[in-house]
Amino acid sequence: MIGKKELVDMIENSELERVPGYKDLWEKHIYLDDNNLLIVGYEEEEATDKQDPKEETIKNYYWYWELRDSQTWDVIFEDHDKKFSFCESEMGTYSDQDRIEDVVGDIDEAEVCAWSEKDLIEDISEDIADKVLEWLKTLKEK
């Protein structure tokens, strides 16, 4: 079975690719042994109200991960509980934080997105690895 350090490394260093479609959805596909595929990704949460393009817009994202059979694509285990989320701000065509600040002034992202502590995969890779190793252990016991 794969070790935690190796799995964390694979989670952090695998390429994140946009999933084709209309949603803002990004995934890493990590092939493990025994026909297991780990998918780690994030997607934008649905906005509850219409956004004004002239105002600053906050987009919320959440991380998720799944263990699938790489042959059949069947989901074996999944975690879509939205425990790890983050947000980004946009204003019109400006989405880069520094450029937004040039337009609307200094923005303290902690004030805008108080819950946004897990922006980077490195922030949560060990949590993901722990859960995936637990799933793999459960599979071995069957």
CSV table of C-alpha atoms in Angstrom, one decimal:
chain,number,residue,atom,x,y,z
A,1,MET,CA,0.0,0.0,0.0
A,2,ILE,CA,1.1,3.6,-0.7
A,3,GLY,CA,2.7,5.6,2.2
A,4,LYS,CA,1.3,8.9,3.4
A,5,LYS,CA,4.3,10.9,2.4
A,6,GLU,CA,4.2,9.6,-1.1
A,7,LEU,CA,0.5,10.1,-1.4
A,8,VAL,CA,0.8,13.7,-0.1
A,9,ASP,CA,3.5,14.3,-2.7
A,10,MET,CA,1.3,13.0,-5.5
A,11,ILE,CA,-1.7,15.1,-4.3
A,12,GLU,CA,0.4,18.3,-4.2
A,13,ASN,CA,2.4,17.8,-7.4
A,14,SER,CA,-0.2,16.3,-9.8
A,15,GLU,CA,-1.5,18.7,-12.5
A,16,LEU,CA,-4.8,20.4,-11.8
A,17,GLU,CA,-6.9,20.6,-15.0
A,18,ARG,CA,-10.1,22.3,-15.8
A,19,VAL,CA,-13.0,19.9,-16.5
A,20,PRO,CA,-14.8,20.7,-19.8
A,21,GLY,CA,-18.2,22.2,-19.3
A,22,TYR,CA,-20.0,25.2,-18.1
A,23,LYS,CA,-19.1,24.9,-14.4
A,24,ASP,CA,-15.8,26.2,-12.8
A,25,LEU,CA,-14.5,22.8,-12.0
A,26,TRP,CA,-10.9,21.6,-11.7
A,27,GLU,CA,-9.5,18.2,-10.9
A,28,LYS,CA,-6.3,16.1,-10.5
A,29,HIS,CA,-6.5,12.5,-11.5
A,30,ILE,CA,-4.0,10.3,-9.6
A,31,TYR,CA,-3.8,6.7,-10.5
A,32,LEU,CA,-3.1,4.4,-7.6
A,33,ASP,CA,-2.5,0.6,-7.5
A,34,ASP,CA,-5.2,-2.0,-7.8
A,35,ASN,CA,-7.2,0.0,-10.4
A,36,ASN,CA,-7.9,2.8,-7.9
A,37,LEU,CA,-8.1,6.4,-9.1
A,38,LEU,CA,-8.0,9.3,-6.7
A,39,ILE,CA,-9.7,12.5,-8.0
A,40,VAL,CA,-9.0,15.7,-6.0
A,41,GLY,CA,-10.7,18.8,-7.2
A,42,TYR,CA,-12.6,21.9,-6.4
A,43,GLU,CA,-15.7,23.5,-7.9
A,44,GLU,CA,-17.5,26.8,-7.6
A,45,GLU,CA,-20.6,26.8,-5.4
A,46,GLU,CA,-23.8,28.0,-7.0
A,47,ALA,CA,-24.4,31.7,-6.4
A,48,THR,CA,-27.6,32.3,-4.6
A,49,ASP,CA,-28.3,35.8,-5.9
A,50,LYS,CA,-27.5,37.6,-9.2
A,51,GLN,CA,-24.2,39.4,-9.1
A,52,ASP,CA,-23.7,43.0,-10.3
A,53,PRO,CA,-20.7,43.0,-12.7
A,54,LYS,CA,-19.9,46.6,-11.6
A,55,GLU,CA,-19.6,45.5,-8.0
A,56,GLU,CA,-17.0,43.3,-6.3
A,57,THR,CA,-18.1,39.7,-6.6
A,58,ILE,CA,-17.2,36.9,-4.2
A,59,LYS,CA,-16.9,33.4,-5.7
A,60,ASN,CA,-17.0,30.5,-3.3
A,61,TYR,CA,-15.2,27.2,-4.0
A,62,TYR,CA,-15.0,23.9,-2.2
A,63,TRP,CA,-12.5,21.1,-2.3
A,64,TYR,CA,-13.6,17.5,-2.8
A,65,TRP,CA,-12.0,14.1,-3.4
A,66,GLU,CA,-13.2,10.7,-4.6
A,67,LEU,CA,-11.8,7.2,-4.9
A,68,ARG,CA,-13.0,5.5,-8.1
A,69,ASP,CA,-12.5,2.3,-9.9
A,70,SER,CA,-10.2,3.3,-12.8
A,71,GLN,CA,-11.7,0.7,-15.1
A,72,THR,CA,-15.4,1.3,-14.6
A,73,TRP,CA,-15.3,4.9,-13.2
A,74,ASP,CA,-17.6,3.7,-10.3
A,75,VAL,CA,-17.3,5.8,-7.2
A,76,ILE,CA,-16.0,3.7,-4.3
A,77,PHE,CA,-15.7,6.5,-1.7
A,78,GLU,CA,-16.3,10.2,-1.8
A,79,ASP,CA,-16.0,13.3,0.3
A,80,HIS,CA,-18.1,16.2,-0.9
A,81,ASP,CA,-18.9,17.6,2.5
A,82,LYS,CA,-17.6,21.1,1.7
A,83,LYS,CA,-15.5,21.1,4.9
A,84,PHE,CA,-12.6,22.8,3.1
A,85,SER,CA,-13.7,25.9,1.1
A,86,PHE,CA,-12.1,29.1,-0.1
A,87,CYS,CA,-13.2,32.2,-2.0
A,88,GLU,CA,-11.9,34.7,-4.5
A,89,SER,CA,-13.0,38.2,-5.3
A,90,GLU,CA,-13.6,39.7,-8.7
A,91,MET,CA,-14.6,43.1,-10.0
A,92,GLY,CA,-15.6,43.3,-13.6
A,93,THR,CA,-12.8,41.9,-15.7
A,94,TYR,CA,-10.3,42.2,-12.8
A,95,SER,CA,-9.7,38.9,-11.0
A,96,ASP,CA,-6.1,39.3,-9.9
A,97,GLN,CA,-6.1,40.4,-6.3
A,98,ASP,CA,-3.5,43.2,-6.9
A,99,ARG,CA,-5.4,44.6,-9.8
A,100,ILE,CA,-8.7,44.6,-7.9
A,101,GLU,CA,-6.9,46.5,-5.1
A,102,ASP,CA,-5.8,49.1,-7.7
A,103,VAL,CA,-9.5,49.6,-8.7
A,104,VAL,CA,-11.3,49.5,-5.4
A,105,GLY,CA,-8.6,50.1,-2.8
A,106,ASP,CA,-6.9,47.8,-0.3
A,107,ILE,CA,-8.9,44.7,0.3
A,108,ASP,CA,-8.2,42.5,3.3
A,109,GLU,CA,-9.3,39.1,2.1
A,110,ALA,CA,-9.6,37.9,5.7
A,111,GLU,CA,-12.5,40.4,6.0
A,112,VAL,CA,-14.1,39.5,2.7
A,113,CYS,CA,-13.6,35.7,3.1
A,114,ALA,CA,-13.2,34.9,6.8
A,115,TRP,CA,-13.6,31.2,6.2
A,116,SER,CA,-11.1,31.1,3.3
A,117,GLU,CA,-8.2,29.3,5.0
A,118,LYS,CA,-7.7,26.4,2.6
A,119,ASP,CA,-6.9,28.0,-0.8
A,120,LEU,CA,-4.0,25.9,-1.7
A,121,ILE,CA,-3.8,22.1,-2.0
A,122,GLU,CA,-0.8,22.1,0.3
A,123,ASP,CA,-3.2,23.4,3.1
A,124,ILE,CA,-5.3,20.2,2.9
A,125,SER,CA,-3.1,17.5,1.3
A,126,GLU,CA,-2.4,15.7,4.6
A,127,ASP,CA,-6.1,15.6,5.5
A,128,ILE,CA,-6.9,14.2,2.0
A,129,ALA,CA,-4.1,11.6,2.3
A,130,ASP,CA,-5.3,10.5,5.8
A,131,LYS,CA,-8.9,9.9,4.5
A,132,VAL,CA,-7.7,8.1,1.3
A,133,LEU,CA,-5.4,5.8,3.2
A,134,GLU,CA,-8.4,5.0,5.5
A,135,TRP,CA,-10.5,4.2,2.4
A,136,LEU,CA,-7.7,2.0,0.9
A,137,LYS,CA,-7.3,0.1,4.2
A,138,THR,CA,-11.1,-0.5,4.2
A,139,LEU,CA,-10.8,-1.9,0.7
A,140,LYS,CA,-8.0,-4.2,1.6
A,141,GLU,CA,-10.0,-5.6,4.6
A,142,LYS,CA,-12.9,-6.6,2.3
